[in-house]
Coordinates of C-alpha atoms in Angstrom, one line a residue:
X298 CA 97.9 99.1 127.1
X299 CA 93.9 100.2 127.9
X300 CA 91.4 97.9 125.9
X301 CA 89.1 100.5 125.5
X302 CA 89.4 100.6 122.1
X303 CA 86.1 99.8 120.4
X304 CA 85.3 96.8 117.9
X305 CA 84.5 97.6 114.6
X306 CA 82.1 95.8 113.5
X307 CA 82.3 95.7 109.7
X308 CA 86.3 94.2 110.4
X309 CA 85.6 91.7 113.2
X310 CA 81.9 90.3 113.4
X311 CA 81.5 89.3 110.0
X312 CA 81.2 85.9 110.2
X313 CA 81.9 84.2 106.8
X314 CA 84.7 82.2 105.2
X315 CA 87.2 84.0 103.6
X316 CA 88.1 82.0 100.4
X317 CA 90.6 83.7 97.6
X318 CA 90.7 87.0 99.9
X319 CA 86.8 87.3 99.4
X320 CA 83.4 86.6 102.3
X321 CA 81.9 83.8 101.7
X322 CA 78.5 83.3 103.4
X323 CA 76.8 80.1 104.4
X324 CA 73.5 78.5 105.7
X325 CA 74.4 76.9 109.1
X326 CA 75.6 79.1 111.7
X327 CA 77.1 79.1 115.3
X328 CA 76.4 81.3 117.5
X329 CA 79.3 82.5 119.7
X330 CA 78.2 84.4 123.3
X331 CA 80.7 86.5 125.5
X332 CA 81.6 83.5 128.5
X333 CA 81.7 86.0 130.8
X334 CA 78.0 87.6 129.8
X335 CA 76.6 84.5 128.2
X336 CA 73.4 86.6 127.4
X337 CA 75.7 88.7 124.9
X338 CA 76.2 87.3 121.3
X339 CA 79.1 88.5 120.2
X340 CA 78.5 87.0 116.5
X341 CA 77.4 84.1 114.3
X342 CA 79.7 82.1 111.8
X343 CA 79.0 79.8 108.9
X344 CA 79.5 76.1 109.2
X345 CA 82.1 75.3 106.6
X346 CA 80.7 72.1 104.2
X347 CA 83.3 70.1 102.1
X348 CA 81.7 72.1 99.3
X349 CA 83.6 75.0 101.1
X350 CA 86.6 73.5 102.1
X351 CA 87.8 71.8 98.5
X352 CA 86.8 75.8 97.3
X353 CA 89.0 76.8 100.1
X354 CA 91.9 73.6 99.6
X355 CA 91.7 74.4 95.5
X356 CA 92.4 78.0 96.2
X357 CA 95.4 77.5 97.8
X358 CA 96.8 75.3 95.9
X359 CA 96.2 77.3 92.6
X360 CA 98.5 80.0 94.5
X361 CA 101.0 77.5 95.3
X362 CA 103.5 77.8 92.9
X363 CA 103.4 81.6 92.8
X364 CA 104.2 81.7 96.6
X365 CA 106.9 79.7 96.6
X366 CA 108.5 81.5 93.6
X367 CA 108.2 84.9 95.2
X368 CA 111.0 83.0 97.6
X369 CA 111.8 83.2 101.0
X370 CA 113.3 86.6 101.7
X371 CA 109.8 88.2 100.2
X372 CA 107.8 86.7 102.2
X373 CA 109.3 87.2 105.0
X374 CA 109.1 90.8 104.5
X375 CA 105.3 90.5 104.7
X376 CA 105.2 88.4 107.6
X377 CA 107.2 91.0 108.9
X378 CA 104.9 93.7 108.0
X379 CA 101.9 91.5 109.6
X380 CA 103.4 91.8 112.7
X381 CA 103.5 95.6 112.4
X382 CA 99.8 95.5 111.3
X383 CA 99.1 93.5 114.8
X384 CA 101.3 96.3 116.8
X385 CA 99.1 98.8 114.9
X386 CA 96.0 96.9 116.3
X387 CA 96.9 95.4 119.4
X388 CA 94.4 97.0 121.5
X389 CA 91.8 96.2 119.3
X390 CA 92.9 92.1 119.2
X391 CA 93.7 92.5 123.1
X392 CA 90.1 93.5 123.5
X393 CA 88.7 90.9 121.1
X394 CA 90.1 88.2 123.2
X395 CA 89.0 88.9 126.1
X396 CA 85.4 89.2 124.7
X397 CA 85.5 85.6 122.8
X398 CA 87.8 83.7 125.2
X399 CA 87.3 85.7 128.4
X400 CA 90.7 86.4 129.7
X401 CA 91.5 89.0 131.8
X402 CA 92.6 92.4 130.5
X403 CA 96.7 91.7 131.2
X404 CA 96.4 88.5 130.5
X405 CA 95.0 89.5 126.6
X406 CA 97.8 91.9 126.4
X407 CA 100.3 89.3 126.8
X408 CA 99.1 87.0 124.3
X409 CA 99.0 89.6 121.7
X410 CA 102.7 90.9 122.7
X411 CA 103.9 87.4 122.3
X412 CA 102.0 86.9 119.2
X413 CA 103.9 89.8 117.8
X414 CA 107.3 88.5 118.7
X415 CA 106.3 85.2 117.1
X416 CA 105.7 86.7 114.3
X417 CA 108.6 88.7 114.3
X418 CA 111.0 85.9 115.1
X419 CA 109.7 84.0 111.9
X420 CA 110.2 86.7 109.9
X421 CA 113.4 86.3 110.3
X422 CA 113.4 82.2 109.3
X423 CA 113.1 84.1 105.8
X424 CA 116.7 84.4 105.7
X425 CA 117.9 81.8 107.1
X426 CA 115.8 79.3 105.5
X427 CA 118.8 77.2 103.8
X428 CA 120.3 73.7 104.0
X429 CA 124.0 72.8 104.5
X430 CA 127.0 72.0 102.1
X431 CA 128.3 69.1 103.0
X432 CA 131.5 66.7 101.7
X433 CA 131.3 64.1 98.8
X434 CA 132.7 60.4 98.9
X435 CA 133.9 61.4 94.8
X436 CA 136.1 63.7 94.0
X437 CA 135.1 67.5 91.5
X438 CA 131.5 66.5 93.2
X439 CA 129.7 69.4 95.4
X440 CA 127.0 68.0 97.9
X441 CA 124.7 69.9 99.5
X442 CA 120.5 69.9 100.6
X443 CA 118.3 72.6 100.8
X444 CA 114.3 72.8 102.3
X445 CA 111.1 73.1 99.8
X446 CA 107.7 74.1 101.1
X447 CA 105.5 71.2 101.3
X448 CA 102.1 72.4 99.8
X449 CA 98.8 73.1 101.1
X450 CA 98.3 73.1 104.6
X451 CA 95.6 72.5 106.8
X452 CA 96.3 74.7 110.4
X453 CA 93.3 73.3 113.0
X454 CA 93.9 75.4 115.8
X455 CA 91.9 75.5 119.2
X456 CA 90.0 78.3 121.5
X457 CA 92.6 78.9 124.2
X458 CA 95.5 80.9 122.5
X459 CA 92.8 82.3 119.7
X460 CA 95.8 84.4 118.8
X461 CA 99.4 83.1 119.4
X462 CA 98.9 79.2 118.0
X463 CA 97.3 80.8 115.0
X464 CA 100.5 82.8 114.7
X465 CA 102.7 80.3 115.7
X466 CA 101.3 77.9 112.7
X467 CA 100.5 80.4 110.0
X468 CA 103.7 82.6 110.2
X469 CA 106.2 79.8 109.3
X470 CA 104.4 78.1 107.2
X471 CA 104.4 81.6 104.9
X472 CA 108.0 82.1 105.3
X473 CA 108.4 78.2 104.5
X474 CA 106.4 78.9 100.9
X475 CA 103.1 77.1 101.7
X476 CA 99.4 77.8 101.0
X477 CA 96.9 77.5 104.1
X478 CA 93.9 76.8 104.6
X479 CA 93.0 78.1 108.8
X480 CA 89.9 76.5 110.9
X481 CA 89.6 78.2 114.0
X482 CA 87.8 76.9 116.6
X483 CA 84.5 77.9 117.1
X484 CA 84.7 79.1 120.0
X485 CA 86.9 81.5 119.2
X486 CA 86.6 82.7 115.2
X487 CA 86.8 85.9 115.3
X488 CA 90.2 86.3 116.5
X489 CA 91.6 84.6 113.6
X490 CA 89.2 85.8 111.2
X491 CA 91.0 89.0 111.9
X492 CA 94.0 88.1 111.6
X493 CA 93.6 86.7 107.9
X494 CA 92.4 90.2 107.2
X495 CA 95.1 91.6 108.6
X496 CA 97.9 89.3 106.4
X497 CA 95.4 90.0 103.2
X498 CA 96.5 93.9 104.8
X499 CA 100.0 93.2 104.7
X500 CA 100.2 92.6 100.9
X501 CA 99.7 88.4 101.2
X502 CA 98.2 87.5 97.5
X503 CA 94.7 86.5 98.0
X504 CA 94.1 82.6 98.3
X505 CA 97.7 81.9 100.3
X506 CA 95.8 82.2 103.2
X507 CA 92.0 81.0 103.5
X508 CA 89.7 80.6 106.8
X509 CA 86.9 78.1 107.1
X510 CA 84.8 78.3 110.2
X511 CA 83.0 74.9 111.6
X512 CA 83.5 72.6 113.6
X513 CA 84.4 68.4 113.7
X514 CA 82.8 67.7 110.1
X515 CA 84.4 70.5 108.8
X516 CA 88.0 69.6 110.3
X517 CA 88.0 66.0 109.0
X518 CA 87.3 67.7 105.2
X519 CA 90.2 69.7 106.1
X520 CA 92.1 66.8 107.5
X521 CA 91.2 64.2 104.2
X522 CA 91.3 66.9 101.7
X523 CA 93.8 65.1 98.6
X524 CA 95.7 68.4 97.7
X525 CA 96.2 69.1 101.7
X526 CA 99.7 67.8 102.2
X527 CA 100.1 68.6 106.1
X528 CA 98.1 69.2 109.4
X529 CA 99.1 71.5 111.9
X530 CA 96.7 70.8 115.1
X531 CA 96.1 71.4 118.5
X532 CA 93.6 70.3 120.8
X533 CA 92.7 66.8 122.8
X534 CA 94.5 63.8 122.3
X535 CA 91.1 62.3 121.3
X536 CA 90.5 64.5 118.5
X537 CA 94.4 64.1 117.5
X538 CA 94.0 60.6 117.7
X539 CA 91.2 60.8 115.0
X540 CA 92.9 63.6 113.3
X541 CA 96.1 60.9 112.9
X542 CA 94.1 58.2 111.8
X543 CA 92.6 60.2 108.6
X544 CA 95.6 61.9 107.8
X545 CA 97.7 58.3 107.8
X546 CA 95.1 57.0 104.8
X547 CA 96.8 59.5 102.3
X548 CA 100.0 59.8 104.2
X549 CA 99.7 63.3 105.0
X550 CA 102.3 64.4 107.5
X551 CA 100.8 65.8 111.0
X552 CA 102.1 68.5 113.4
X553 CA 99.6 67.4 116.9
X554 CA 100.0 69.0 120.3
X555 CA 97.5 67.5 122.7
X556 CA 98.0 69.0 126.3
X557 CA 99.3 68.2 129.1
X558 CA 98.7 67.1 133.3
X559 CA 101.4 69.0 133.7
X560 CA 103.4 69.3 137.4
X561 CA 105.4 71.0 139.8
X562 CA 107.9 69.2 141.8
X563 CA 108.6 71.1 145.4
X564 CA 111.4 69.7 147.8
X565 CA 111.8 70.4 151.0
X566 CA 114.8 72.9 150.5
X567 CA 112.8 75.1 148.0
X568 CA 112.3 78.6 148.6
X569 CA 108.5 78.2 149.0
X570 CA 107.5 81.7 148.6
X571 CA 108.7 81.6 145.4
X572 CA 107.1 78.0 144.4
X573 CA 104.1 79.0 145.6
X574 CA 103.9 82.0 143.8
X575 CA 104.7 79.8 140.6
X576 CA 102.6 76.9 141.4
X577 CA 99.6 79.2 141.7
X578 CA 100.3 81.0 138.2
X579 CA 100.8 78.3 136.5
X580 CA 97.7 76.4 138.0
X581 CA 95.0 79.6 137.7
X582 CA 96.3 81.8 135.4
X583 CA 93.8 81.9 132.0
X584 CA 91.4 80.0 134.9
X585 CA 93.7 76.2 134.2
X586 CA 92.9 76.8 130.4
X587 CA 96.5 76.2 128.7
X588 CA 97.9 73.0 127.7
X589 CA 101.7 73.4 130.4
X590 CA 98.8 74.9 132.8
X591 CA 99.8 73.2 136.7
X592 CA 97.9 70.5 137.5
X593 CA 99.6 68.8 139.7
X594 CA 102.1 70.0 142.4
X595 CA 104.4 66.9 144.0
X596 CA 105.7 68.3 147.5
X597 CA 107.6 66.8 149.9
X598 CA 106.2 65.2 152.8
X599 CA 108.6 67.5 155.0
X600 CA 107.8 70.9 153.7
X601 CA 103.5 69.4 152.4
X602 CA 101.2 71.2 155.1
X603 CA 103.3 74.3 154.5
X604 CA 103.1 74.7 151.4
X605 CA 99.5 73.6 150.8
X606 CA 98.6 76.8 153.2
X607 CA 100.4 78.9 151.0
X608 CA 98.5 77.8 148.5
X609 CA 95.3 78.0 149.4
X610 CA 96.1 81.6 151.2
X611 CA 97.4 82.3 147.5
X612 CA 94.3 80.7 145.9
X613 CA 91.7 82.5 148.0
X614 CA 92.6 85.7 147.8
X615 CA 92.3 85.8 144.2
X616 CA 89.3 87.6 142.1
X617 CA 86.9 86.0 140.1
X618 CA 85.0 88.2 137.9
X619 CA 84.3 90.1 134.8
X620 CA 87.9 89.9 132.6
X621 CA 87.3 93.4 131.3
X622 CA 87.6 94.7 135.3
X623 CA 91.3 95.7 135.7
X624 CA 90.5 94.3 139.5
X625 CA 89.9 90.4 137.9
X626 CA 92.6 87.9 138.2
X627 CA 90.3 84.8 136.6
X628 CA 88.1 85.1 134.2
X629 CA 85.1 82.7 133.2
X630 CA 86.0 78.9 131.7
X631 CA 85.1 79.3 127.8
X632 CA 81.5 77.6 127.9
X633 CA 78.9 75.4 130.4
X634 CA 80.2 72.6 129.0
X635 CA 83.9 72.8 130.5
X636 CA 82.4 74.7 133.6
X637 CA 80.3 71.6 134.6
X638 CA 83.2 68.9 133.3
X639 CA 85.6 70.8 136.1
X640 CA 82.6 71.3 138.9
X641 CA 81.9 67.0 138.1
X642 CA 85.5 66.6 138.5
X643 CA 86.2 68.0 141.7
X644 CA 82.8 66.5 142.7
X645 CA 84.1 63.1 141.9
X646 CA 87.3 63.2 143.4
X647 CA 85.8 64.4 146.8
X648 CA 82.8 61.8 147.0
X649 CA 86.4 59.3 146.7
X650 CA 87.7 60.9 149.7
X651 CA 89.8 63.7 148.5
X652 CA 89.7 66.8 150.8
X653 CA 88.6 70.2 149.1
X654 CA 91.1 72.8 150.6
X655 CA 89.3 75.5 149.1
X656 CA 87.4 76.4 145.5
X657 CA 85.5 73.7 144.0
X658 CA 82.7 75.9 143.3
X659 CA 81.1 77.7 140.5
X660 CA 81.2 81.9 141.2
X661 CA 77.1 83.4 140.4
X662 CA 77.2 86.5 139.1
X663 CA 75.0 89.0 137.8
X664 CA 75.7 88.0 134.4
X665 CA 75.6 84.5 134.3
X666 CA 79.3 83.8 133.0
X667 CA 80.8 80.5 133.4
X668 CA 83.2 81.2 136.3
X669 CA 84.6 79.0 138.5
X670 CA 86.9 79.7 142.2
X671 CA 90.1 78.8 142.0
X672 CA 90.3 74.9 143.6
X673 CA 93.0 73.3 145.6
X674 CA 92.8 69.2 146.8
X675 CA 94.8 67.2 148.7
X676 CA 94.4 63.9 149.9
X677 CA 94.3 62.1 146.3
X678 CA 95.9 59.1 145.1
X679 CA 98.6 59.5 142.8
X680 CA 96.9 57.2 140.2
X681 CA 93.7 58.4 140.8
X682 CA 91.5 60.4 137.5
X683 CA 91.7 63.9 138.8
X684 CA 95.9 63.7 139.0
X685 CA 96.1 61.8 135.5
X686 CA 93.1 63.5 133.3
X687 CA 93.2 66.7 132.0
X688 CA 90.5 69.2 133.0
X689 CA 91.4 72.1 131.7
X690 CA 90.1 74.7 134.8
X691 CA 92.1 76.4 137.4
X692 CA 91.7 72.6 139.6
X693 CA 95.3 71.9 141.1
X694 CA 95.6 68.5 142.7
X695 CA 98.8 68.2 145.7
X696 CA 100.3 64.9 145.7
X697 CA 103.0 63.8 148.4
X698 CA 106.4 62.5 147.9
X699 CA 108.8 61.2 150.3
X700 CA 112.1 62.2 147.9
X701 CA 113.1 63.1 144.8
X702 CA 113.1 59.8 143.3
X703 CA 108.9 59.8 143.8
X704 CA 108.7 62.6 142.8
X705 CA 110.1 61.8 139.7
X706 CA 108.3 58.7 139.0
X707 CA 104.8 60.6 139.6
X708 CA 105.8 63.2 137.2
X709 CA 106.3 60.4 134.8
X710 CA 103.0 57.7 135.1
X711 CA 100.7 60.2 133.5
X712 CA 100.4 59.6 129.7
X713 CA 100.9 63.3 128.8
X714 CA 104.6 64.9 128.7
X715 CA 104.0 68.4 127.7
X716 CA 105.4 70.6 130.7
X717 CA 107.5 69.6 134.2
X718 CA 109.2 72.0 136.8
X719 CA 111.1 71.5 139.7
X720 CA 112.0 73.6 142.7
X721 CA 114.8 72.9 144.7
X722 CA 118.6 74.7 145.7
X723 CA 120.2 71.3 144.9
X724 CA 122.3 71.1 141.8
X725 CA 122.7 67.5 141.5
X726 CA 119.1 67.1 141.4
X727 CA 118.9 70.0 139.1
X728 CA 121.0 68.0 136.7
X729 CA 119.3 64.3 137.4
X730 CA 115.6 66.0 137.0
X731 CA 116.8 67.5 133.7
X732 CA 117.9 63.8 132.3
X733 CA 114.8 61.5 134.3
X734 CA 111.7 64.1 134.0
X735 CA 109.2 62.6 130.9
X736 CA 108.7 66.3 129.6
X737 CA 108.9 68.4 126.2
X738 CA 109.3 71.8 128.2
X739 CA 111.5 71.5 131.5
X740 CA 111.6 74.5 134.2
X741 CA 113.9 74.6 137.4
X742 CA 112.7 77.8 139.9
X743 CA 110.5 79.6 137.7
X744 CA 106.7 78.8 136.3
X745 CA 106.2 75.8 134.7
X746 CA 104.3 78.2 132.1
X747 CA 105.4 80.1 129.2
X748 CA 107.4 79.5 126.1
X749 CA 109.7 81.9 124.3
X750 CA 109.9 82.7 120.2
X751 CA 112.9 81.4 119.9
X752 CA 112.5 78.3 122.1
X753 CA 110.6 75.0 120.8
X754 CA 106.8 74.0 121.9
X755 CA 106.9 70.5 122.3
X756 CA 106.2 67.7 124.4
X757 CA 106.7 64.4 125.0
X758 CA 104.7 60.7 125.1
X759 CA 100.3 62.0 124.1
X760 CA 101.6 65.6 124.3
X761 CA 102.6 65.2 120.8
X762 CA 103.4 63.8 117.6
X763 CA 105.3 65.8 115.1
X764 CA 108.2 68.4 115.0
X765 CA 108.4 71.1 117.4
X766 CA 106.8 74.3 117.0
X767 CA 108.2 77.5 117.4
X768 CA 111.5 78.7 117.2
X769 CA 114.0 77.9 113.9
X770 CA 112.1 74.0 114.1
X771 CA 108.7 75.4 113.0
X772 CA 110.3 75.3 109.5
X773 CA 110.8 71.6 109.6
X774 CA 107.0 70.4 109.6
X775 CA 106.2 72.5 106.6
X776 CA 109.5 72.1 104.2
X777 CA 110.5 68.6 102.5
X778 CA 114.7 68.0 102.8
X779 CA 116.4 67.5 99.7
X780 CA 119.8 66.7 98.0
X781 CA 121.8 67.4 95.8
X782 CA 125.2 66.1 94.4
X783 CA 126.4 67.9 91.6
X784 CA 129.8 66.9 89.5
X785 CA 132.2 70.0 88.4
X786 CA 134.8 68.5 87.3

């Protein structure tokens, strides 16, 4: 679909709170500029205080028992209608991400597609959203459990996906009968500012669903709030880490997905057209800014020259520039900041005798945005801190590997478990990578990107802690289990 649809204003730029389905204005603001035109403000938000977020946490819980009476099938309904509400507006939320994240024009379209289906696909949780009947040990006694929403809920939710893992938190956890309280990250607000006017739109009672803006003070209100009973976050394991620790003083459950070094095993009987293609995808699509983003490829030392030309053929031929030019295929990183972390990186990793095959540099433009060329590096140690750290820029790092059984154990010494993929026409190797490979999400000759509605997000070892989310599991994080054994005779 075109994005030339234009912004209104009075809907999307109105940076505020919205508390109890009403603004609500404050005194410290962020500024948030277009990445690709840094010169272009495309708004200012409030700084939430935890004046602001107990108003916020309150209001949700006042609205608590009225949600969860309305039951499942009724809310459903107006998930349901949210997603039509998005459809309605996709252009408009297409073009909004591209503005505040800076992802190309096809690549905005897909997020908000996918959103939709998310959406969609936990609609439909609302009538399934039982428990099981189940024998008895005593006889005239009927056993059986059935799910209860939790309570309030905190969803902290990060700049990358300023759409779909808003979506993918706050649809279930309607369906599932809890009240929410959203912080976006701050740089990217507007998308889900928009998006809790759009479920205010689809008939959700004011108060189910609030929005704070800030940033790291305002999370850890969010985070130690008493009446919150569950954290939904995703971001760095640092922040998780910190995000665990306040949550464990009151015992509040947590739901934390914390990226990935995520790679891309290539043996020498792969059809390397095809991992190439995937290997550079996954590696530069959304410029390296996605947690299963490829960040290391492990090829085998028969088919490694090879395939590293491929590569870099692939890598060089791609456009940097201006996301809202149907010609881009990267867009900018999402600030300075992660632009100069990538550029030290690859700096770093060359001045200890790694060879730059091509990239490593920032892309000047007339604009000043925050791009950087697609990077490809070989010569690199398997333990060294570009293949174990994530970076989160389109920096892919090939590693060698005499056999599959390296391979294997390379995929597995980083810390993170989020995303793995293999590439090969051998079936027993198909089977043993499925079994030996430390990853939530496993691919076999296909991207190692991309998750379906009806599939769980998860990974494994820092990726995360918590249930899955996504898929029929995104109920589990924000319902309780419970029994009953009832005697009828």
């Amino acid at each position: 679909m075109s994005l030339s649809v234009e912004i209104r204003a009075d809907r999307i730029h109105r940076g505020a709170h919205l508390v109890g389905g009403q603004h609500v204005q404050g005194d410290a603001l962020l500024e948030k500029v277009n990445p690709a035109r840094p010169g272009t403000s495309l708004g200012r938000i409030p700084v939430a205080d935890r004046g602001v977020v107990d108003s916020a946490v309150r209001t949700a819980h006042e609205q608590l028992a009225a949600w969860r009476k309305l039951g499942s099938i009724a809310r459903a309904d107006l998930v349901h209608r949210l997603a039509g509400l998005m459809e309605r507006d996709r252009g408009e939320l297409a073009l909004l991400i591209t503005e505040e994240h800076g992802k190309t024009r096809a690549e905005a379209d897909s997020e908000v597609a996918r959103s939709i289906e998310i959406v969609r696909f936990a609609a439909g949780l609302g009538r399934r959203l039982g428990g099981r009947t189940l024998p008895s040990d005593s006889p005239d006694t009927w056993s059986s459990t059935t799910r209860h929403p939790i309570g309030v809920v905190g969803l902290i939710t990060p700049w990358n996906f300023p759409l779909a893992i808003p979506v993918w938190k706050l649809a279930p956890a309607l369906v599932a009968g809890c009240t929410v309280v959203l912080k976006p990250s701050p740089l990217a607000p507007f998308t889900a500012q928009r998006l809790v006017t759009l479920a205010h739109e689809a008939g959700v009672p004011a108060g189910v669903v609030n929005l704070v803006h800030g940033d790291g003070p305002t999370g850890a209100a969010l985070v130690e709030h008493p009446l919150v009973k569950g954290v939904s976050f995703t971001g760095s394991v640092d922040v998780g880490r910190s995000v665990q620790a306040a949550a464990a003083a009151s015992l509040t459950r947590t739901q934390l997905e914390m990226g990935g070094k995520n790679a891309v095993v290539v043996l020498a009987d792969a059809d390397l057209e095809k991992a190439a293609d995937a290997v550079a995808h996954g590696a530069f699509g959304q410029a390296g800014q996605r947690c299963s983003a490829t960040s290391r490829a492990i090829v085998q030392d028969d088919v490694f020259d090879e395939f590293v030309a491929r590569l870099a053929a692939r890598a060089s031929a791609l456009r940097v520039g201006r996301p809202d030019d149907p010609l881009t295929d990267l867009g900018p990183l999402i600030n300075r900041a992660s632009l100069e972390r990538c550029l030290d990186a690859v700096s770093a990793a060359v001045r200890d005798g790694a060879r730059l095959v091509t990239g490593g540099t920032a892309v000047v433009t007339d604009d000043g945005g925050y791009f950087m060329a697609p990077t490809v590096l070989t010569g690199i140690a398997a333990d060294a801190p570009l293949a174990n750290t994530e970076v989160f820029g389109p920096i892919l790092v090939v590693l060698r590997c005499r056999d599959f059984d390296e391979a294997v154990a390379i995929n597995n010494s980083v810390r993170y478990g989020m995303s793995a993929t293999l590439f090969t026409a051998s079936l027993p190797l198909i089977g043993r990578f499925l079994t030996e490979a430390e990853a939530g999400m496993l691919h076999v000759n296909r991207p190692g990107v991309g998750a379906f509605p009806h599939m769980p997000h998860i990974g494994t070892k820092e990726s995360q802690v918590g249930p899955a989310e996504c898929a029929d599991d995104a109920i589990e994080f924000f319902t309780e289990l419970r029994t009953a054994t009832i005697g009828v005779g």
